[in-house]
PDB file of C-alpha atoms in Angstrom:
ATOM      1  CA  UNK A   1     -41.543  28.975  25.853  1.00  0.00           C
ATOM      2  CA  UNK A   2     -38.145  29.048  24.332  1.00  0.00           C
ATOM      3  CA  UNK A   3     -37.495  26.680  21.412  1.00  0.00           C
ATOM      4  CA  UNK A   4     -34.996  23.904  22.419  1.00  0.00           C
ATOM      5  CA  UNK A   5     -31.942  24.144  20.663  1.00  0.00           C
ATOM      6  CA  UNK A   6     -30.763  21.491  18.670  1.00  0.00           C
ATOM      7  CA  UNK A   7     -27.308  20.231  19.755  1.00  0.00           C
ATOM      8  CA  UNK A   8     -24.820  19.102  16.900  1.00  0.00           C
ATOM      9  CA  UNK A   9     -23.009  16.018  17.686  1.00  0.00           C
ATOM     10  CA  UNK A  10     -19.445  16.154  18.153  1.00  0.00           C
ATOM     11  CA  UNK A  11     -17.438  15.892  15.683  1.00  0.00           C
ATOM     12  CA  UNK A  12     -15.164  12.448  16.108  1.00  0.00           C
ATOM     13  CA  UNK A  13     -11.375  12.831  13.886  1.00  0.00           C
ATOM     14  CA  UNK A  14     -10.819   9.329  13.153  1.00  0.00           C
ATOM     15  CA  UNK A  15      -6.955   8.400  13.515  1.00  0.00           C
ATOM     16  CA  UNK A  16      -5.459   7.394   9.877  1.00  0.00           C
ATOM     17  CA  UNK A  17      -4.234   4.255  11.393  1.00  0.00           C
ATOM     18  CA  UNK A  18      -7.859   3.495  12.611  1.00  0.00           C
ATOM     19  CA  UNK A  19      -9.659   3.889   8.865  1.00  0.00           C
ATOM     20  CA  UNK A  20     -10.674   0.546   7.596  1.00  0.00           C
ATOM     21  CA  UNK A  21      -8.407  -0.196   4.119  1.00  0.00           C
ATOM     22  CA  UNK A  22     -11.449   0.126   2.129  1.00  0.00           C
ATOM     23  CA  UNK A  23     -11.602   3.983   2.587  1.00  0.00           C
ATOM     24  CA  UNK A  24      -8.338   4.338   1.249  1.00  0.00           C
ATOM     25  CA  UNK A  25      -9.066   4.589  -1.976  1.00  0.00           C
ATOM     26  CA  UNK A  26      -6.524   1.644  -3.139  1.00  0.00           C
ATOM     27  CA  UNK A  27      -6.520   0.116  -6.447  1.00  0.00           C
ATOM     28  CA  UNK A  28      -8.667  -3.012  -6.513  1.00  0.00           C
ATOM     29  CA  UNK A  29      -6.114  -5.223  -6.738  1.00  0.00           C
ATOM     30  CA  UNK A  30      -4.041  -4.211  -4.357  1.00  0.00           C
ATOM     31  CA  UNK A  31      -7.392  -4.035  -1.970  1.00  0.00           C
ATOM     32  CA  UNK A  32      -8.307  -7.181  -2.967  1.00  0.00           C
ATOM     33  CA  UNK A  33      -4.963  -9.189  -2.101  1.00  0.00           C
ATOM     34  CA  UNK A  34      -5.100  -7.095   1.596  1.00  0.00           C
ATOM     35  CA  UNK A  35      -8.260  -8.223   2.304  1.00  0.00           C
ATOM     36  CA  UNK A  36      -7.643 -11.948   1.239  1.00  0.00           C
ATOM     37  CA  UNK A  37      -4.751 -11.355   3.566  1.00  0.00           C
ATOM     38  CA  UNK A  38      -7.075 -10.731   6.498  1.00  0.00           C
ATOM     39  CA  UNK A  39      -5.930  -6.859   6.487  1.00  0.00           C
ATOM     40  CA  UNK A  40      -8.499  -4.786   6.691  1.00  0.00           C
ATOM     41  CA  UNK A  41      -7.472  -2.056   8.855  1.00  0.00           C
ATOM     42  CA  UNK A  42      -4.620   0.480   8.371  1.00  0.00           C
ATOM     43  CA  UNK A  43      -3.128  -0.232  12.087  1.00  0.00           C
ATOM     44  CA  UNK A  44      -3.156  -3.713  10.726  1.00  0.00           C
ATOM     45  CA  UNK A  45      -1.478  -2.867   7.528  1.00  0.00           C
ATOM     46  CA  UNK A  46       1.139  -0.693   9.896  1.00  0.00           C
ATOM     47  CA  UNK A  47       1.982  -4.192  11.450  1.00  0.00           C
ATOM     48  CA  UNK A  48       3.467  -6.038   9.063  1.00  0.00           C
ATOM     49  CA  UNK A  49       7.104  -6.525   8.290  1.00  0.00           C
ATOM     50  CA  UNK A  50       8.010  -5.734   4.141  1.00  0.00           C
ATOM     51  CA  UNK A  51       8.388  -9.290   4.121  1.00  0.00           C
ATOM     52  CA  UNK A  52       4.964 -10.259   4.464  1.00  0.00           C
ATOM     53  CA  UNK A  53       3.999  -8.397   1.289  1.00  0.00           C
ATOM     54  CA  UNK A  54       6.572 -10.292  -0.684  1.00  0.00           C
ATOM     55  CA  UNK A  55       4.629 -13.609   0.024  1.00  0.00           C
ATOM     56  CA  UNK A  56       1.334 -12.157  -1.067  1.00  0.00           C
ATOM     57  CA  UNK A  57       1.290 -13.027  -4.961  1.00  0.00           C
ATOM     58  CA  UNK A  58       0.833 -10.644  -7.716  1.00  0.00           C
ATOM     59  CA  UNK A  59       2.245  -7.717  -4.862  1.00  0.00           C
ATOM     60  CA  UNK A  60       5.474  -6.540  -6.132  1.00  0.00           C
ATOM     61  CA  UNK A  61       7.197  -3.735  -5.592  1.00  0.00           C
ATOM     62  CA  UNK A  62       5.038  -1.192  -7.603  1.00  0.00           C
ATOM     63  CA  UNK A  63       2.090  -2.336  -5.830  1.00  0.00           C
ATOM     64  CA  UNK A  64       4.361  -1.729  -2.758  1.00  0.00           C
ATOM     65  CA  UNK A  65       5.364   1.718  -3.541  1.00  0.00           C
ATOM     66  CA  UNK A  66       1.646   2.723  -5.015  1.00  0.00           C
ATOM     67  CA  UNK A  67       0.399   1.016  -1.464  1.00  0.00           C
ATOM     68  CA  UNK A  68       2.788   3.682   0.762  1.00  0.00           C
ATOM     69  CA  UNK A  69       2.061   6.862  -1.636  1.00  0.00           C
ATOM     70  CA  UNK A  70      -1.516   5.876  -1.499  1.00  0.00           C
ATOM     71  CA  UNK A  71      -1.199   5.878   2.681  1.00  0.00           C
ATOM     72  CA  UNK A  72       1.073   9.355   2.268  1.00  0.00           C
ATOM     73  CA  UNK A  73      -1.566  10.815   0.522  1.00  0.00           C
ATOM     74  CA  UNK A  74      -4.062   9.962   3.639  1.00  0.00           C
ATOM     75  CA  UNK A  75      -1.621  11.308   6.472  1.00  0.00           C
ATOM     76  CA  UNK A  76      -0.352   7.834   7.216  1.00  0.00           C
ATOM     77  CA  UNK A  77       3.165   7.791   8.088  1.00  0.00           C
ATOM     78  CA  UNK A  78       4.359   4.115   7.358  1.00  0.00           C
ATOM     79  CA  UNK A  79       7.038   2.125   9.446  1.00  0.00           C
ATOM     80  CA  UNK A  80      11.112   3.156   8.609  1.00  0.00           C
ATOM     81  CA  UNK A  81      11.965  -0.420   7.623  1.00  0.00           C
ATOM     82  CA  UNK A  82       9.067  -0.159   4.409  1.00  0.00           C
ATOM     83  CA  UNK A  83      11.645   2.271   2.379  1.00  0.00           C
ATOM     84  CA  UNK A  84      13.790  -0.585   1.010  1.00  0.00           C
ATOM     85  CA  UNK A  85      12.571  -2.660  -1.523  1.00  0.00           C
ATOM     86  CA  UNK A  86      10.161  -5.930  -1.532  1.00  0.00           C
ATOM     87  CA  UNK A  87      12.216  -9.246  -1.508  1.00  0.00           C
ATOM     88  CA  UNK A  88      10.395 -12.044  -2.729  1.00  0.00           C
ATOM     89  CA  UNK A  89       9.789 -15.305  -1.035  1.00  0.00           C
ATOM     90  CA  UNK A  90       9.826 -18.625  -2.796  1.00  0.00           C
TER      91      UNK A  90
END
């Protein structure tokens, strides 16, 4: 009798803009205020307008900029309209 050979599983690429936020390696804060946010997904992330992140508090525009390196660095190509600056909302 032949030994059965033992069958690897396929190997399954997860889309970047299907990664949960959490495996993104963000700083805390900027992880935290996300997920208070209701974001937890990078397609969600991908969905909002640069507006949204100006109502979040504490999420200014260096959180802003470290938030699209951070998603550069993972292959995540972020919307055009997230090059120009954060404008607050009172």
């Amino acid at each position: 009798m032949s030994k059965a050979r033992r069958r690897r599983p396929p190997i399954i690429e997860v889309k970047p803009q299907d990664r949960a936020i959490a495996e993104l390696d963000l700083p805390v804060r900027i992880a935290n205020a996300l997920e208070k946010h209701h974001i937890l997904y990078v397609d969600q992330l991908l969905q909002q307008k640069p507006s949204f992140f100006g109502t979040i508090p504490n999420f200014g525009d260096s959180a802003f900029r470290e938030l699209k390196q951070t998603l550069s660095r993972h292959g995540v190509d972020y919307p055009a309209n997230w090059r120009r600056k954060l404008r607050r909302r009172a």
